[in-house]
């Protein structure tokens, strides 16, 4: 039967070999990852590219916001124009309403005058029949 001293060296050699293989595999994975994401290349170039892309995105957003502001400005001026027309029409309606009230008062006064004149006319027509001075 082998002694403990004879078994340990092959085990440590095996562990060292497996450890070395895992380390190499790990380093290959890291290299592949770095290559896939251009992490090994020129970082400055990658940074400039990302910065340029962000700047372009921001410029597009600014342009979009300017267009939206212009559209809102046009809508606002259209709304202001419509509000001005509405106020003018309200003033015109108020004037017409005042005219209608005046005409209603004049009509009421004219109707009262007409009734008064009819009553007086009836009185005058009947007076000769009842008045001794007219008989």
Coordinates of C-alpha atoms in Angstrom, one line a residue:
X1 CA 0.0 0.0 0.0
X2 CA 1.4 3.4 -0.9
X3 CA 2.2 5.8 1.9
X4 CA 0.7 9.2 2.3
X5 CA 3.9 10.9 1.2
X6 CA 3.8 8.9 -2.1
X7 CA 0.1 9.9 -2.8
X8 CA 0.4 13.6 -2.1
X9 CA 2.8 14.6 -4.8
X10 CA 0.7 13.2 -7.7
X11 CA -2.4 15.0 -6.2
X12 CA -0.6 18.3 -6.0
X13 CA 0.7 17.9 -9.5
X14 CA -2.8 17.1 -10.7
X15 CA -4.2 20.1 -8.9
X16 CA -1.5 22.4 -10.2
X17 CA -2.1 21.1 -13.8
X18 CA -5.9 21.7 -13.5
X19 CA -5.3 25.1 -12.0
X20 CA -3.0 26.0 -14.8
X21 CA -5.5 24.9 -17.4
X22 CA -8.3 26.9 -15.7
X23 CA -6.1 29.9 -15.6
X24 CA -5.3 29.6 -19.3
X25 CA -9.0 29.1 -20.1
X26 CA -9.9 32.1 -18.0
X27 CA -7.3 34.3 -19.7
X28 CA -8.6 33.2 -23.2
X29 CA -12.2 34.1 -22.2
X30 CA -11.0 37.5 -21.0
X31 CA -9.1 38.0 -24.2
X32 CA -12.2 37.0 -26.3
X33 CA -14.4 39.3 -24.3
X34 CA -12.0 42.2 -24.6
X35 CA -11.7 41.7 -28.3
X36 CA -15.5 41.4 -28.8
X37 CA -16.1 44.7 -27.1
X38 CA -13.0 46.5 -28.4
X39 CA -11.6 46.8 -25.0
X40 CA -8.1 46.0 -26.1
X41 CA -8.1 48.5 -28.9
X42 CA -7.6 52.2 -28.7
X43 CA -9.8 53.4 -25.9
X44 CA -9.6 57.0 -27.1
X45 CA -11.1 56.0 -30.4
X46 CA -13.9 54.1 -28.8
X47 CA -14.5 57.1 -26.4
X48 CA -14.5 59.6 -29.3
X49 CA -16.9 57.4 -31.3
X50 CA -19.3 57.1 -28.3
X51 CA -19.1 60.8 -27.6
X52 CA -19.7 61.6 -31.3
X53 CA -22.8 59.4 -31.3
X54 CA -24.1 61.0 -28.1
X55 CA -23.6 64.5 -29.6
X56 CA -25.5 63.5 -32.7
X57 CA -28.3 62.1 -30.6
X58 CA -28.4 65.4 -28.6
X59 CA -28.4 67.5 -31.8
X60 CA -31.3 65.5 -33.1
X61 CA -33.2 66.0 -29.9
X62 CA -32.5 69.7 -29.9
X63 CA -33.8 69.9 -33.5
X64 CA -36.9 68.0 -32.5
X65 CA -37.5 70.3 -29.6
X66 CA -37.1 73.4 -31.8
X67 CA -39.7 72.0 -34.2
X68 CA -42.0 71.2 -31.4
X69 CA -41.6 74.8 -30.0
X70 CA -42.3 76.3 -33.4
X71 CA -45.5 74.1 -33.7
X72 CA -46.6 75.2 -30.3
X73 CA -45.9 78.8 -31.1
X74 CA -48.0 78.6 -34.3
X75 CA -50.8 76.9 -32.3
X76 CA -50.5 79.6 -29.6
X77 CA -50.8 82.4 -32.2
X78 CA -53.7 80.6 -33.8
X79 CA -55.4 80.3 -30.3
X80 CA -54.7 83.9 -29.6
X81 CA -56.3 84.9 -32.9
X82 CA -59.3 82.7 -32.2
X83 CA -59.6 84.2 -28.6
X84 CA -59.5 87.7 -30.1
X85 CA -62.2 86.9 -32.5
X86 CA -64.3 85.3 -29.7
X87 CA -63.9 88.5 -27.6
X88 CA -65.0 90.7 -30.6
X89 CA -68.0 88.4 -31.2
X90 CA -68.9 88.6 -27.5
X91 CA -68.8 92.4 -27.6
X92 CA -70.9 92.4 -30.8
X93 CA -73.4 90.0 -29.1
X94 CA -73.6 92.2 -26.1
X95 CA -74.3 95.3 -28.3
X96 CA -77.0 93.4 -30.1
X97 CA -78.5 92.3 -26.8
X98 CA -78.6 95.9 -25.6
X99 CA -80.3 96.9 -28.8
X100 CA -82.9 94.2 -28.3
X101 CA -83.6 95.4 -24.8
X102 CA -84.0 99.0 -26.1
X103 CA -86.3 97.8 -28.8
X104 CA -88.4 95.7 -26.4
X105 CA -88.7 98.8 -24.1
X106 CA -89.8 100.9 -27.1
X107 CA -92.3 98.2 -28.2
X108 CA -93.8 98.0 -24.7
X109 CA -94.1 101.8 -24.6
X110 CA -95.6 101.9 -28.1
X111 CA -98.1 99.1 -27.1
X112 CA -99.0 101.1 -23.9
X113 CA -99.5 104.3 -26.0
X114 CA -101.6 102.4 -28.5
X115 CA -103.9 101.1 -25.8
X116 CA -104.1 104.5 -24.2
X117 CA -105.0 106.1 -27.6
X118 CA -107.6 103.4 -28.3
X119 CA -109.2 104.0 -24.9
X120 CA -109.2 107.8 -25.6
X121 CA -110.6 107.2 -29.1
X122 CA -113.4 105.0 -27.7
X123 CA -114.1 107.7 -25.1
X124 CA -114.2 110.4 -27.7
X125 CA -116.5 108.4 -30.0
X126 CA -118.9 107.7 -27.2
X127 CA -118.8 111.3 -25.8
X128 CA -121.2 112.8 -28.3
X129 CA -123.8 110.2 -27.4
X130 CA -123.6 110.9 -23.7
X131 CA -122.6 114.5 -23.6
X132 CA -125.5 117.0 -23.4
X133 CA -123.4 119.8 -25.0
X134 CA -122.8 117.6 -28.0
X135 CA -126.5 116.6 -28.4

